[in-house]
Amino acid sequence: MLATNLTQTTTAQQLMLDKMQLMQAQAEQNIAVKANPLDQQVKPLAFSSAMTQVLDLVNGHQAAASAKMTAVETGKSDDLVGAMIASQKASLSFSALMQVRNKVVGAFEDVMKMPV
């Protein structure tokens, strides 16, 4: 029985050593480290141009989802999963845009109610 426990312990130790060596090999792979984008000076972005970029992005998501759904409906594509994911992505981005719009409108109304 003592020999069996000793063998099991040695096997467990060998398995752990093998896993550690595998993790070490993975950790030693070449990893590219990029400069921190916060360290670079960034040009200030105007609110109107930021909103325009976001609107264009949401519009792009909507157009991509529409194109994928049309391709599935006409039989040109059988990627129903990709079409559904694109549709959900477009829906989520539109919902987020509406939440931001509502917050901006609420903030504008609060500013307008302030006494001068």
PDB file of C-alpha atoms in Angstrom:
ATOM      1  CA  MET A   1       0.000   0.000   0.000  1.00  0.00           C
ATOM      2  CA  LEU A   2       2.870   2.372   0.784  1.00  0.00           C
ATOM      3  CA  ALA A   3       4.382   1.608  -2.609  1.00  0.00           C
ATOM      4  CA  THR A   4       1.060   2.413  -4.323  1.00  0.00           C
ATOM      5  CA  ASN A   5       0.765   5.778  -2.550  1.00  0.00           C
ATOM      6  CA  LEU A   6       4.378   6.591  -3.408  1.00  0.00           C
ATOM      7  CA  THR A   7       3.756   5.733  -7.073  1.00  0.00           C
ATOM      8  CA  GLN A   8       0.589   7.851  -7.194  1.00  0.00           C
ATOM      9  CA  THR A   9       2.414  10.777  -5.578  1.00  0.00           C
ATOM     10  CA  THR A  10       5.260  10.490  -8.063  1.00  0.00           C
ATOM     11  CA  THR A  11       2.803  10.327 -10.975  1.00  0.00           C
ATOM     12  CA  ALA A  12       0.919  13.384  -9.706  1.00  0.00           C
ATOM     13  CA  GLN A  13       4.183  15.259  -9.286  1.00  0.00           C
ATOM     14  CA  GLN A  14       5.253  14.314 -12.803  1.00  0.00           C
ATOM     15  CA  LEU A  15       1.908  15.503 -14.213  1.00  0.00           C
ATOM     16  CA  MET A  16       2.234  18.803 -12.367  1.00  0.00           C
ATOM     17  CA  LEU A  17       5.815  19.215 -13.601  1.00  0.00           C
ATOM     18  CA  ASP A  18       4.714  18.525 -17.189  1.00  0.00           C
ATOM     19  CA  LYS A  19       1.931  21.120 -16.904  1.00  0.00           C
ATOM     20  CA  MET A  20       4.329  23.674 -15.470  1.00  0.00           C
ATOM     21  CA  GLN A  21       6.794  23.091 -18.304  1.00  0.00           C
ATOM     22  CA  LEU A  22       3.995  23.510 -20.847  1.00  0.00           C
ATOM     23  CA  MET A  23       2.920  26.777 -19.229  1.00  0.00           C
ATOM     24  CA  GLN A  24       6.533  27.976 -19.202  1.00  0.00           C
ATOM     25  CA  ALA A  25       6.861  27.226 -22.911  1.00  0.00           C
ATOM     26  CA  GLN A  26       3.664  29.173 -23.609  1.00  0.00           C
ATOM     27  CA  ALA A  27       4.834  32.098 -21.486  1.00  0.00           C
ATOM     28  CA  GLU A  28       8.169  32.313 -23.306  1.00  0.00           C
ATOM     29  CA  GLN A  29       6.558  32.881 -26.702  1.00  0.00           C
ATOM     30  CA  ASN A  30       7.355  36.163 -28.378  1.00  0.00           C
ATOM     31  CA  ILE A  31       4.832  38.726 -27.244  1.00  0.00           C
ATOM     32  CA  ALA A  32       4.740  42.087 -28.946  1.00  0.00           C
ATOM     33  CA  VAL A  33       4.387  44.936 -26.494  1.00  0.00           C
ATOM     34  CA  LYS A  34       2.923  48.082 -27.981  1.00  0.00           C
ATOM     35  CA  ALA A  35       3.235  51.609 -26.719  1.00  0.00           C
ATOM     36  CA  ASN A  36       0.589  52.790 -24.313  1.00  0.00           C
ATOM     37  CA  PRO A  37      -1.901  54.851 -26.335  1.00  0.00           C
ATOM     38  CA  LEU A  38      -2.508  57.055 -23.297  1.00  0.00           C
ATOM     39  CA  ASP A  39       1.138  58.167 -23.327  1.00  0.00           C
ATOM     40  CA  GLN A  40       0.750  59.710 -26.756  1.00  0.00           C
ATOM     41  CA  GLN A  41      -0.844  63.093 -27.123  1.00  0.00           C
ATOM     42  CA  VAL A  42      -4.299  62.734 -28.582  1.00  0.00           C
ATOM     43  CA  LYS A  43      -6.022  65.502 -30.469  1.00  0.00           C
ATOM     44  CA  PRO A  44      -9.249  66.520 -28.765  1.00  0.00           C
ATOM     45  CA  LEU A  45     -12.337  65.246 -30.508  1.00  0.00           C
ATOM     46  CA  ALA A  46     -15.320  67.511 -30.979  1.00  0.00           C
ATOM     47  CA  PHE A  47     -18.660  66.210 -29.756  1.00  0.00           C
ATOM     48  CA  SER A  48     -20.267  66.548 -33.174  1.00  0.00           C
ATOM     49  CA  SER A  49     -17.523  64.563 -34.909  1.00  0.00           C
ATOM     50  CA  ALA A  50     -17.642  61.898 -32.181  1.00  0.00           C
ATOM     51  CA  MET A  51     -21.392  61.543 -32.627  1.00  0.00           C
ATOM     52  CA  THR A  52     -20.988  61.428 -36.402  1.00  0.00           C
ATOM     53  CA  GLN A  53     -18.462  58.604 -36.079  1.00  0.00           C
ATOM     54  CA  VAL A  54     -20.756  56.670 -33.759  1.00  0.00           C
ATOM     55  CA  LEU A  55     -23.746  57.183 -36.050  1.00  0.00           C
ATOM     56  CA  ASP A  56     -21.708  55.948 -39.012  1.00  0.00           C
ATOM     57  CA  LEU A  57     -20.611  52.905 -37.020  1.00  0.00           C
ATOM     58  CA  VAL A  58     -24.171  52.040 -35.970  1.00  0.00           C
ATOM     59  CA  ASN A  59     -25.335  52.565 -39.549  1.00  0.00           C
ATOM     60  CA  GLY A  60     -22.593  50.208 -40.730  1.00  0.00           C
ATOM     61  CA  HIS A  61     -23.737  47.549 -38.269  1.00  0.00           C
ATOM     62  CA  GLN A  62     -27.324  47.954 -39.471  1.00  0.00           C
ATOM     63  CA  ALA A  63     -26.310  47.726 -43.137  1.00  0.00           C
ATOM     64  CA  ALA A  64     -24.137  44.645 -42.552  1.00  0.00           C
ATOM     65  CA  ALA A  65     -26.923  42.899 -40.657  1.00  0.00           C
ATOM     66  CA  SER A  66     -29.427  43.756 -43.367  1.00  0.00           C
ATOM     67  CA  ALA A  67     -27.128  42.475 -46.094  1.00  0.00           C
ATOM     68  CA  LYS A  68     -26.500  39.193 -44.250  1.00  0.00           C
ATOM     69  CA  MET A  69     -30.191  38.676 -43.537  1.00  0.00           C
ATOM     70  CA  THR A  70     -31.067  39.374 -47.178  1.00  0.00           C
ATOM     71  CA  ALA A  71     -28.415  36.909 -48.345  1.00  0.00           C
ATOM     72  CA  VAL A  72     -29.840  34.209 -46.069  1.00  0.00           C
ATOM     73  CA  GLU A  73     -33.418  34.937 -47.129  1.00  0.00           C
ATOM     74  CA  THR A  74     -32.600  34.800 -50.846  1.00  0.00           C
ATOM     75  CA  GLY A  75     -30.565  31.619 -50.448  1.00  0.00           C
ATOM     76  CA  LYS A  76     -27.236  33.165 -51.436  1.00  0.00           C
ATOM     77  CA  SER A  77     -25.807  32.299 -48.020  1.00  0.00           C
ATOM     78  CA  ASP A  78     -26.455  29.606 -45.438  1.00  0.00           C
ATOM     79  CA  ASP A  79     -24.777  31.494 -42.580  1.00  0.00           C
ATOM     80  CA  LEU A  80     -27.874  31.947 -40.459  1.00  0.00           C
ATOM     81  CA  VAL A  81     -25.843  32.111 -37.251  1.00  0.00           C
ATOM     82  CA  GLY A  82     -23.653  34.905 -38.639  1.00  0.00           C
ATOM     83  CA  ALA A  83     -26.734  36.787 -39.782  1.00  0.00           C
ATOM     84  CA  MET A  84     -28.367  36.482 -36.369  1.00  0.00           C
ATOM     85  CA  ILE A  85     -25.195  37.604 -34.601  1.00  0.00           C
ATOM     86  CA  ALA A  86     -24.913  40.602 -36.937  1.00  0.00           C
ATOM     87  CA  SER A  87     -28.558  41.407 -36.276  1.00  0.00           C
ATOM     88  CA  GLN A  88     -28.053  41.248 -32.503  1.00  0.00           C
ATOM     89  CA  LYS A  89     -24.905  43.361 -32.787  1.00  0.00           C
ATOM     90  CA  ALA A  90     -26.803  45.984 -34.752  1.00  0.00           C
ATOM     91  CA  SER A  91     -29.673  45.920 -32.270  1.00  0.00           C
ATOM     92  CA  LEU A  92     -27.330  46.266 -29.300  1.00  0.00           C
ATOM     93  CA  SER A  93     -25.387  49.134 -30.866  1.00  0.00           C
ATOM     94  CA  PHE A  94     -28.642  50.935 -31.706  1.00  0.00           C
ATOM     95  CA  SER A  95     -29.917  50.471 -28.154  1.00  0.00           C
ATOM     96  CA  ALA A  96     -26.671  51.853 -26.743  1.00  0.00           C
ATOM     97  CA  LEU A  97     -26.914  54.820 -29.115  1.00  0.00           C
ATOM     98  CA  MET A  98     -30.463  55.517 -27.934  1.00  0.00           C
ATOM     99  CA  GLN A  99     -29.352  55.405 -24.301  1.00  0.00           C
ATOM    100  CA  VAL A 100     -26.582  57.907 -25.016  1.00  0.00           C
ATOM    101  CA  ARG A 101     -29.018  60.131 -26.902  1.00  0.00           C
ATOM    102  CA  ASN A 102     -31.462  60.045 -24.002  1.00  0.00           C
ATOM    103  CA  LYS A 103     -28.711  60.968 -21.532  1.00  0.00           C
ATOM    104  CA  VAL A 104     -27.563  63.871 -23.716  1.00  0.00           C
ATOM    105  CA  VAL A 105     -31.110  65.157 -24.130  1.00  0.00           C
ATOM    106  CA  GLY A 106     -31.675  64.854 -20.370  1.00  0.00           C
ATOM    107  CA  ALA A 107     -28.464  66.746 -19.629  1.00  0.00           C
ATOM    108  CA  PHE A 108     -29.428  69.463 -22.125  1.00  0.00           C
ATOM    109  CA  GLU A 109     -32.841  69.827 -20.498  1.00  0.00           C
ATOM    110  CA  ASP A 110     -31.193  70.072 -17.054  1.00  0.00           C
ATOM    111  CA  VAL A 111     -28.907  72.843 -18.314  1.00  0.00           C
ATOM    112  CA  MET A 112     -31.847  74.684 -19.836  1.00  0.00           C
ATOM    113  CA  LYS A 113     -33.724  74.563 -16.508  1.00  0.00           C
ATOM    114  CA  MET A 114     -30.811  76.119 -14.600  1.00  0.00           C
ATOM    115  CA  PRO A 115     -31.342  79.680 -13.446  1.00  0.00           C
ATOM    116  CA  VAL A 116     -29.001  82.201 -15.013  1.00  0.00           C
TER     117      VAL A 116
END
